[in-house]
Amino acid sequence: MTTETALFTVIRADATPAPSLPAFGQFIGGKFVPSTSTSTVDIVNPATEEVLTQVPAGTAEDVDAAVAAAVAAKDAWAATTPRDRAAVLLKIADIIEANRELFETLEAANTGKPPAVAEDDISSAIDTFRFSAGAARAYSTLGADDYAENHTSVIHREPVGVVGVITPWNYPLLMAAWKIAPVLGAGNTLVLKPSEQTPLTTLKLAELIAGEVPAGVLNIVTGPGRVVGNRLSEHPDVDLVAITGSVGSGQKVAAAAAGSVKRVHLELGGKAPVVVFADADLEAAAKGVRSAGFWNGGQECGAACRVLVHESVADKFTELLVREISEITVGTPGAADAEIGSMISKAHYERVLAALDDIRKDGLTIAVGGRAIEGRGYFIEPTVVTNVPAQAPITSNEIFGPVVSVETFSTDEEAVTRANETIYGLAASVWTKDSARSLTVPRKLDFGTVWVNSHLVIATEMPWGGFKGSGYGRDLSSYALDDFSRTKHVMYNRG
Ligand code: NAD
């Protein structure tokens, strides 16, 4: 039986400060320059549907100019000491912090995020630059030693060279920071293409730090993925290309990169299972899904979006979860108490609504939510789907919206098998009070991050990245510095 309720309205607080828009142009060689194209992309506030501004719809020629600037700057930047580079990263962190409100307002206007999420994004971006500054200085290799008779080996850690970076729309500045900080910290120069939908905070960052970063070390080219992103991926002078995005875009990047045999770093989608055992603290698990399944409106690659709960406690857990989700407040970015905001764009809003239609057609139960919220802006009700059989499409397709599904299992083995039945391998969580389970189950789950009695808590010191279809490569932690470095062995004959 389908029971649909109309619990949700949007708290509208549109009288927020006007966002401080960035300069117009491509940021190449330390300044904004005109694109070779006169076409532009409209940048929309998805909570109000208003056009905020335009940015250039860049071209392959724009990318070539940016890559040339990054190539020209790379030897001098690679020759700087870790201390010099750390000083620049710390300065970038200080500049973001000094302009925190500006960045939060701009990010929220471009994405429809509520204040708590925008604040967390900017705080985490600052922390990423500060961590990478310290990590770049602390990073070392094996000491010189002899491994062949009369020969002394030394390992040097070198930058890779020029790194191409392609970022998504869900955390625009934060995803840029996750790449810029370790890429520059390891001594590379870079060309970054932000999502065509959300370039504003990345451009603003370039504008504000232009005087602190040597010209050509950091370049930003806006424009469509299939043009700008593709040229970055195939460009013979780009040594490594890193993308955070969907599986399909990652596959295209990897295919385009193959021609020049460049290294590829892929942070792709996810469909995180939340495995709730019969002995779990069910209230804590329901609250955990509320915060981790609906953070950023569920537009989160590690979102707690697929619950697998033991059949003996499924009814009780579902009741608790539905109660939690019914209490979620939806609002525009200026609404201080809003927990979730709008979907990022009209196209994405329509994709999520189409997924909800399919769920109805599949005969699943929508226990709460399930519809668009009327009025301006791309808002969708927080939704819980129950009565979900094994292998239903919703168990494996990334919806990337405020939709959580609930399935049941009967044995631990079944829980692990079913949790792993997805092409994705980014993140998962296990909820149990049994210490043996808490040790054994995470080891059997095929995901790059597994939380126990928690979900979506990120530590800058710890690696983030996936297995299987979620890609390879690690963000955050000193593992990111590894990914954006290369080792060179030099052997000295002392004979
Ligand atoms: P998307 O794949 O549509 O776009 C990501 C970026 O790739 C954009 O800048 C886009 O312009 C570019 N792109 C698109 N086609 C391209 C091509 N052919 N060549 C080069 N670049 C191309 O993803 P999105 O909709 O912006 O973001 C949502 C996706 O990102 C979700 O699947 C989500 O799970 C994933 N994501 C993953 C992580 C992670 O850490 N693993 C973090 C955030 C988002």
XYZ file of C-alpha atoms and ligand atoms in Angstrom:
539
model
C 0.000 0.000 0.000
C 1.336 3.459 -0.815
C 0.801 6.070 1.853
C 1.860 9.520 0.717
C 1.830 12.452 3.107
C 2.260 16.173 2.480
C 4.333 17.059 5.513
C 6.854 19.310 3.881
C 6.902 22.951 2.858
C 9.866 25.167 2.048
C 10.932 27.775 4.605
C 11.605 30.691 2.284
C 14.071 33.341 3.410
C 15.050 34.911 0.129
C 16.272 38.207 1.562
C 19.827 36.921 1.969
C 22.879 39.140 1.252
C 23.626 39.395 -2.484
C 26.518 37.079 -3.349
C 29.804 38.746 -4.299
C 30.282 37.439 -7.840
C 33.737 36.602 -9.205
C 35.508 38.361 -12.082
C 34.493 37.259 -15.594
C 36.936 35.255 -17.722
C 39.315 32.311 -17.611
C 41.988 32.432 -14.889
C 45.194 31.717 -16.808
C 48.763 32.694 -15.933
C 47.747 34.527 -12.748
C 44.980 36.733 -14.172
C 41.518 36.676 -15.694
C 41.679 36.693 -19.491
C 38.904 36.527 -22.087
C 37.872 33.108 -23.363
C 38.419 32.324 -27.048
C 34.666 31.739 -27.109
C 31.954 34.358 -26.795
C 29.422 31.743 -25.665
C 28.485 31.725 -22.023
C 26.810 29.418 -19.516
C 24.039 30.757 -17.251
C 24.733 30.194 -13.566
C 21.458 29.659 -11.733
C 20.380 29.864 -8.099
C 18.434 26.583 -7.840
C 16.502 27.704 -4.760
C 14.980 30.670 -6.622
C 15.493 29.692 -10.300
C 17.108 33.122 -10.898
C 20.118 33.514 -13.170
C 22.961 34.797 -10.985
C 25.513 35.491 -13.696
C 27.234 33.958 -16.708
C 30.651 32.376 -17.131
C 32.509 31.594 -20.358
C 31.664 28.328 -22.110
C 35.371 27.585 -22.550
C 37.071 25.884 -25.464
C 39.890 23.461 -26.151
C 42.013 26.531 -27.042
C 41.374 27.959 -23.553
C 42.600 24.679 -22.076
C 45.693 24.734 -24.294
C 46.543 28.255 -23.095
C 46.050 27.246 -19.447
C 48.147 24.107 -19.852
C 50.904 26.178 -21.510
C 50.871 28.510 -18.485
C 51.037 25.522 -16.111
C 53.928 24.010 -18.096
C 55.808 27.338 -18.035
C 55.399 27.575 -14.247
C 56.139 23.963 -13.339
C 59.939 23.895 -12.994
C 60.104 26.920 -10.717
C 57.229 25.640 -8.542
C 58.726 22.129 -8.375
C 62.012 23.684 -7.202
C 60.411 25.376 -4.189
C 60.890 23.717 -0.811
C 58.027 22.042 1.053
C 58.246 24.927 3.518
C 57.734 27.501 0.742
C 54.764 25.607 -0.640
C 53.295 25.122 2.822
C 53.484 28.879 3.369
C 51.385 29.430 0.232
C 48.810 26.811 1.300
C 48.545 28.367 4.757
C 48.049 31.774 3.176
C 45.256 30.348 0.981
C 43.595 28.907 4.115
C 43.847 32.299 5.842
C 42.320 34.075 2.834
C 39.364 31.664 2.723
C 38.887 32.068 6.455
C 39.008 35.872 6.240
C 36.339 35.707 3.510
C 34.322 32.879 5.046
C 30.936 34.608 4.835
C 31.501 35.646 1.262
C 32.319 32.043 0.281
C 29.381 30.597 2.238
C 26.908 33.034 0.681
C 28.236 32.479 -2.811
C 28.281 28.677 -2.449
C 24.742 28.623 -1.051
C 23.448 30.907 -3.821
C 24.958 28.679 -6.502
C 23.872 25.341 -5.010
C 20.788 25.957 -2.825
C 22.628 24.561 0.230
C 21.370 25.322 3.731
C 23.653 27.400 6.013
C 24.934 24.419 8.060
C 26.203 22.653 4.943
C 27.762 25.775 3.400
C 29.506 26.486 6.694
C 30.833 22.935 6.945
C 32.048 23.034 3.328
C 34.077 26.188 3.880
C 35.483 25.040 7.250
C 36.528 21.740 5.695
C 38.147 23.516 2.730
C 40.205 25.651 5.139
C 41.227 22.551 7.098
C 42.264 20.754 3.904
C 44.706 23.539 2.999
C 46.115 23.623 6.560
C 46.495 19.839 6.719
C 48.194 19.679 3.298
C 50.625 22.421 4.328
C 51.784 20.340 7.290
C 51.651 17.025 5.439
C 53.795 18.379 2.569
C 56.543 19.245 5.083
C 56.296 15.987 7.012
C 56.290 13.774 3.924
C 59.478 11.730 3.422
C 60.865 8.656 1.688
C 63.109 5.764 2.791
C 66.557 6.844 3.989
C 69.477 6.288 1.579
C 70.921 2.764 1.926
C 72.722 -0.041 0.148
C 70.636 -2.772 -1.514
C 73.273 -3.949 -4.065
C 76.964 -4.401 -3.405
C 78.886 -1.122 -3.531
C 75.783 0.758 -4.609
C 73.846 3.301 -2.588
C 70.187 3.887 -3.372
C 68.362 7.152 -2.877
C 64.643 7.652 -3.448
C 63.458 11.086 -4.525
C 59.840 12.062 -4.423
C 59.027 14.335 -7.326
C 55.912 16.160 -8.474
C 54.126 14.495 -11.379
C 54.163 17.771 -13.361
C 50.972 19.383 -14.674
C 47.755 18.012 -13.136
C 44.314 18.436 -14.737
C 41.489 18.574 -12.189
C 37.756 18.200 -12.937
C 35.306 18.874 -10.093
C 31.583 18.209 -9.503
C 28.731 20.459 -8.346
C 27.801 19.012 -4.976
C 30.630 20.576 -2.908
C 32.192 22.999 -5.399
C 34.864 24.731 -3.298
C 35.503 21.749 -1.035
C 36.088 19.317 -3.904
C 38.420 21.893 -5.492
C 40.300 22.198 -2.161
C 40.615 18.402 -1.862
C 42.628 18.509 -5.102
C 44.335 21.912 -5.142
C 45.896 21.500 -1.674
C 47.715 18.168 -2.180
C 48.430 18.843 -5.868
C 50.228 22.115 -5.081
C 51.674 20.743 -1.818
C 53.370 17.949 -3.773
C 54.912 20.533 -6.131
C 52.686 20.240 -9.217
C 51.016 22.997 -11.183
C 47.402 22.563 -12.192
C 44.537 23.442 -14.496
C 41.122 23.022 -12.879
C 37.740 22.785 -14.579
C 34.879 23.344 -12.152
C 31.407 21.958 -12.835
C 29.728 24.127 -15.474
C 26.864 24.552 -12.999
C 28.843 25.696 -9.950
C 32.066 27.538 -10.874
C 31.572 30.659 -8.722
C 33.462 29.862 -5.509
C 36.376 28.325 -7.407
C 36.677 31.452 -9.571
C 36.364 33.628 -6.452
C 39.161 31.668 -4.812
C 41.400 32.294 -7.828
C 40.551 35.996 -7.719
C 41.376 36.303 -4.011
C 44.601 34.278 -4.018
C 45.987 35.578 -7.333
C 48.629 37.657 -5.544
C 49.812 34.765 -3.362
C 50.290 31.936 -5.869
C 52.949 32.375 -8.598
C 51.437 33.004 -12.050
C 50.615 29.787 -13.923
C 50.746 27.505 -10.867
C 46.941 27.480 -10.556
C 44.713 27.974 -13.618
C 40.915 27.726 -13.900
C 39.022 27.107 -17.142
C 35.217 27.056 -17.075
C 33.075 25.263 -19.627
C 31.394 21.987 -20.539
C 32.860 18.628 -19.572
C 32.775 17.193 -23.056
C 34.877 20.123 -24.357
C 37.039 21.516 -21.549
C 37.154 18.332 -19.433
C 37.843 16.182 -22.461
C 40.713 18.390 -23.688
C 42.292 18.333 -20.220
C 42.031 14.537 -20.189
C 43.622 14.015 -23.585
C 46.153 16.891 -23.512
C 49.676 15.543 -24.106
C 51.249 18.047 -21.675
C 48.936 17.131 -18.794
C 50.711 14.444 -16.750
C 47.824 13.314 -14.557
C 44.097 13.958 -14.684
C 41.907 13.750 -11.563
C 38.106 13.818 -11.688
C 35.459 13.775 -8.986
C 32.182 12.984 -10.703
C 29.891 10.258 -11.986
C 31.028 6.846 -13.186
C 30.187 7.728 -16.804
C 32.324 10.866 -16.760
C 35.163 8.958 -15.059
C 35.081 6.340 -17.807
C 35.261 9.036 -20.481
C 38.173 10.747 -18.737
C 40.077 7.465 -18.370
C 39.471 6.607 -22.041
C 40.638 10.050 -23.217
C 43.688 9.844 -20.924
C 44.739 6.495 -22.342
C 45.980 8.081 -25.570
C 48.842 9.823 -23.763
C 49.187 7.105 -21.067
C 48.756 9.705 -18.365
C 47.953 8.804 -14.801
C 44.272 8.968 -13.790
C 42.739 9.610 -10.365
C 39.023 8.806 -10.135
C 36.631 9.708 -7.305
C 33.275 8.554 -8.652
C 29.784 7.787 -7.452
C 28.501 5.726 -4.557
C 25.502 3.892 -3.115
C 26.399 3.452 0.515
C 24.778 0.565 2.391
C 23.871 1.076 6.052
C 23.768 -2.360 7.680
C 21.668 -2.333 10.858
C 21.940 -5.514 12.937
C 19.305 -6.669 15.425
C 21.529 -5.695 18.380
C 22.075 -2.125 17.138
C 20.990 1.033 18.928
C 18.069 1.579 16.550
C 17.447 5.161 17.594
C 21.069 6.093 16.964
C 20.946 4.333 13.584
C 17.766 6.212 12.574
C 19.299 9.535 13.614
C 22.492 8.573 11.757
C 20.520 7.984 8.542
C 18.704 11.296 9.020
C 21.936 13.239 9.120
C 24.094 11.145 6.757
C 21.390 10.198 4.240
C 20.031 13.716 3.832
C 23.155 15.844 4.266
C 23.390 18.190 1.280
C 19.925 16.949 0.244
C 21.375 13.468 -0.330
C 23.545 14.910 -3.118
C 26.536 13.251 -1.519
C 28.621 10.393 -2.880
C 28.876 8.715 0.546
C 25.239 9.346 1.526
C 23.631 6.752 3.825
C 21.008 6.029 1.188
C 20.495 2.247 1.304
C 19.510 0.695 4.619
C 19.737 -3.085 5.130
C 18.086 -3.874 8.444
C 17.673 -7.225 10.215
C 14.131 -8.506 9.674
C 13.484 -8.914 13.427
C 13.861 -5.145 14.046
C 12.787 -3.826 10.637
C 9.359 -2.563 11.733
C 10.702 -0.794 14.805
C 13.614 0.742 12.876
C 11.377 1.886 10.007
C 8.995 3.548 12.425
C 11.899 5.432 14.057
C 13.357 6.387 10.696
C 10.059 7.653 9.284
C 9.559 9.749 12.424
C 13.048 11.267 12.064
C 12.651 12.023 8.367
C 9.194 13.546 8.866
C 10.845 16.153 11.110
C 13.379 17.350 8.495
C 13.074 21.033 7.667
C 13.454 22.089 4.051
C 14.447 25.671 3.253
C 16.164 28.198 1.042
C 19.800 29.102 1.857
C 18.811 32.034 4.085
C 16.630 29.845 6.333
C 18.850 29.333 9.357
C 17.171 26.105 10.554
C 16.923 24.355 7.196
C 18.404 20.863 7.159
C 18.095 20.388 3.441
C 17.903 22.766 0.523
C 17.060 22.450 -3.151
C 18.346 20.062 -5.774
C 21.245 21.520 -7.736
C 19.427 22.107 -11.039
C 16.200 21.642 -12.927
C 17.709 18.709 -14.824
C 18.787 16.942 -11.646
C 15.443 17.672 -9.950
C 13.695 16.048 -12.906
C 16.062 13.044 -12.708
C 15.242 12.505 -9.022
C 11.491 12.859 -9.679
C 11.762 10.336 -12.536
C 13.505 7.911 -10.143
C 10.607 8.378 -7.702
C 8.127 7.607 -10.483
C 10.024 4.384 -11.234
C 9.906 3.473 -7.546
C 6.117 3.845 -7.623
C 5.898 1.808 -10.837
C 7.997 -0.928 -9.174
C 5.287 -1.156 -6.482
C 7.532 -0.090 -3.596
C 6.102 1.744 -0.595
C 6.811 5.425 -0.147
C 6.532 5.684 3.633
C 7.125 9.431 3.735
C 7.795 12.131 1.146
C 8.145 11.191 -2.497
C 7.092 14.344 -4.285
C 8.240 17.732 -5.490
C 7.473 20.620 -3.136
C 5.367 23.231 -4.864
C 6.576 26.755 -5.548
C 9.785 28.310 -6.799
C 13.000 26.336 -6.658
C 13.919 22.698 -7.216
C 12.812 21.204 -3.893
C 11.935 17.551 -3.272
C 10.463 16.053 -0.110
C 12.710 13.953 2.114
C 11.686 10.418 1.220
C 11.838 6.932 2.732
C 11.092 3.939 0.512
C 10.245 0.594 2.128
C 9.139 -2.841 0.995
C 12.271 -3.013 -1.168
C 13.163 -6.510 -2.436
C 16.745 -7.673 -3.029
C 18.166 -6.408 -6.330
C 15.410 -3.851 -6.932
C 16.882 -1.041 -9.110
C 16.840 1.383 -6.162
C 19.341 -0.838 -4.314
C 22.033 -0.190 -6.880
C 21.205 3.001 -8.846
C 22.617 6.223 -7.420
C 19.655 8.643 -7.089
C 21.748 11.440 -5.512
C 18.778 13.081 -3.842
C 16.814 13.028 -0.554
C 15.738 9.403 -0.936
C 16.621 6.514 1.401
C 15.485 2.929 0.846
C 15.014 0.169 3.432
C 15.584 -3.551 2.750
C 15.652 -6.433 5.215
C 18.029 -9.394 5.688
C 17.982 -12.497 7.870
C 21.638 -13.589 8.377
C 24.981 -11.805 8.712
C 26.205 -13.550 5.589
C 23.219 -12.354 3.597
C 23.760 -8.799 4.860
C 27.364 -8.779 3.627
C 26.536 -10.363 0.265
C 23.669 -7.967 -0.375
C 25.633 -4.898 0.774
C 28.377 -5.793 -1.698
C 25.870 -6.297 -4.548
C 26.504 -2.928 -6.180
C 28.926 -1.635 -8.778
C 29.990 1.021 -6.267
C 32.550 0.663 -3.504
C 32.905 4.072 -1.896
C 31.455 3.935 1.623
C 29.324 1.818 3.971
C 28.340 1.662 7.628
C 27.646 -1.083 10.127
C 25.453 -0.564 13.192
C 25.903 -3.085 16.004
C 26.761 -3.339 19.691
C 28.397 -6.744 19.197
C 32.159 -6.309 19.279
C 32.880 -9.444 17.225
C 30.543 -8.255 14.460
C 32.010 -4.766 14.557
C 35.425 -6.295 13.824
C 34.505 -8.952 11.255
C 31.800 -7.341 9.107
C 33.757 -4.198 8.046
C 36.596 -6.418 6.798
C 34.167 -8.233 4.469
C 32.648 -5.093 2.975
C 34.042 -3.958 -0.361
C 34.090 -0.215 0.323
C 36.925 2.304 0.740
C 35.470 3.692 3.986
C 33.436 1.712 6.525
C 32.034 3.390 9.644
C 30.901 1.451 12.693
C 27.957 3.056 14.540
C 28.446 6.243 12.537
C 28.228 7.444 8.943
C 29.736 10.295 6.904
C 32.167 11.547 9.527
C 35.155 12.730 7.512
C 38.634 13.348 8.961
C 41.082 15.338 6.829
C 43.929 13.093 8.052
C 42.217 9.921 6.747
C 42.056 8.770 3.109
C 38.831 9.060 1.115
C 38.246 7.054 -2.034
C 36.562 4.049 -3.537
C 36.857 0.532 -4.843
C 35.219 -0.995 -7.930
C 32.993 1.428 -9.911
C 33.656 4.228 -7.414
C 37.106 4.581 -8.911
C 40.666 4.620 -7.613
C 42.941 7.197 -6.099
C 42.704 8.750 -2.668
C 41.750 12.260 -1.554
C 42.687 13.729 1.839
C 45.462 12.371 4.138
C 49.077 11.913 3.082
C 47.886 9.249 0.609
C 46.709 12.126 -1.610
C 50.273 13.454 -1.655
C 51.406 9.986 -2.780
C 48.853 10.031 -5.579
C 50.085 13.386 -6.882
C 53.803 12.469 -6.650
C 56.164 10.083 -8.388
C 59.170 8.271 -6.951
C 62.580 8.193 -8.603
C 65.327 5.786 -7.635
C 68.899 7.057 -8.095
C 71.653 4.470 -7.514
C 75.286 5.508 -6.897
C 78.165 3.108 -7.690
C 80.730 3.460 -4.906
C 83.027 0.747 -6.274
P 29.386 14.676 -13.552
O 30.105 13.417 -13.847
O 28.199 15.032 -14.338
O 30.367 15.923 -13.665
C 31.577 15.969 -12.937
C 32.561 16.802 -13.714
O 32.954 16.057 -14.865
C 31.983 18.123 -14.224
O 32.958 19.137 -14.099
C 31.701 17.811 -15.687
O 31.722 18.940 -16.505
C 32.847 16.879 -16.012
N 32.640 16.043 -17.197
C 31.473 15.580 -17.689
N 31.703 14.874 -18.816
C 33.032 14.899 -19.038
C 33.888 14.362 -20.048
N 33.413 13.666 -21.085
N 35.214 14.571 -19.943
C 35.722 15.258 -18.910
N 34.966 15.815 -17.945
C 33.636 15.630 -18.001
O 29.076 14.624 -11.985
P 28.249 15.682 -11.172
O 26.826 15.455 -11.567
O 28.860 17.016 -11.252
O 28.503 15.165 -9.680
C 27.793 14.133 -9.137
C 28.598 12.832 -9.234
O 29.857 13.004 -8.598
C 27.907 11.733 -8.475
O 27.989 10.522 -9.189
C 28.722 11.643 -7.185
O 28.645 10.413 -6.542
C 30.087 11.974 -7.662
N 30.919 12.461 -6.549
C 31.900 11.646 -6.056
C 32.682 12.063 -4.981
C 33.766 11.174 -4.408
O 34.517 11.631 -3.563
N 33.884 9.944 -4.843
C 32.486 13.327 -4.437
C 31.492 14.147 -4.970
C 30.717 13.694 -6.045
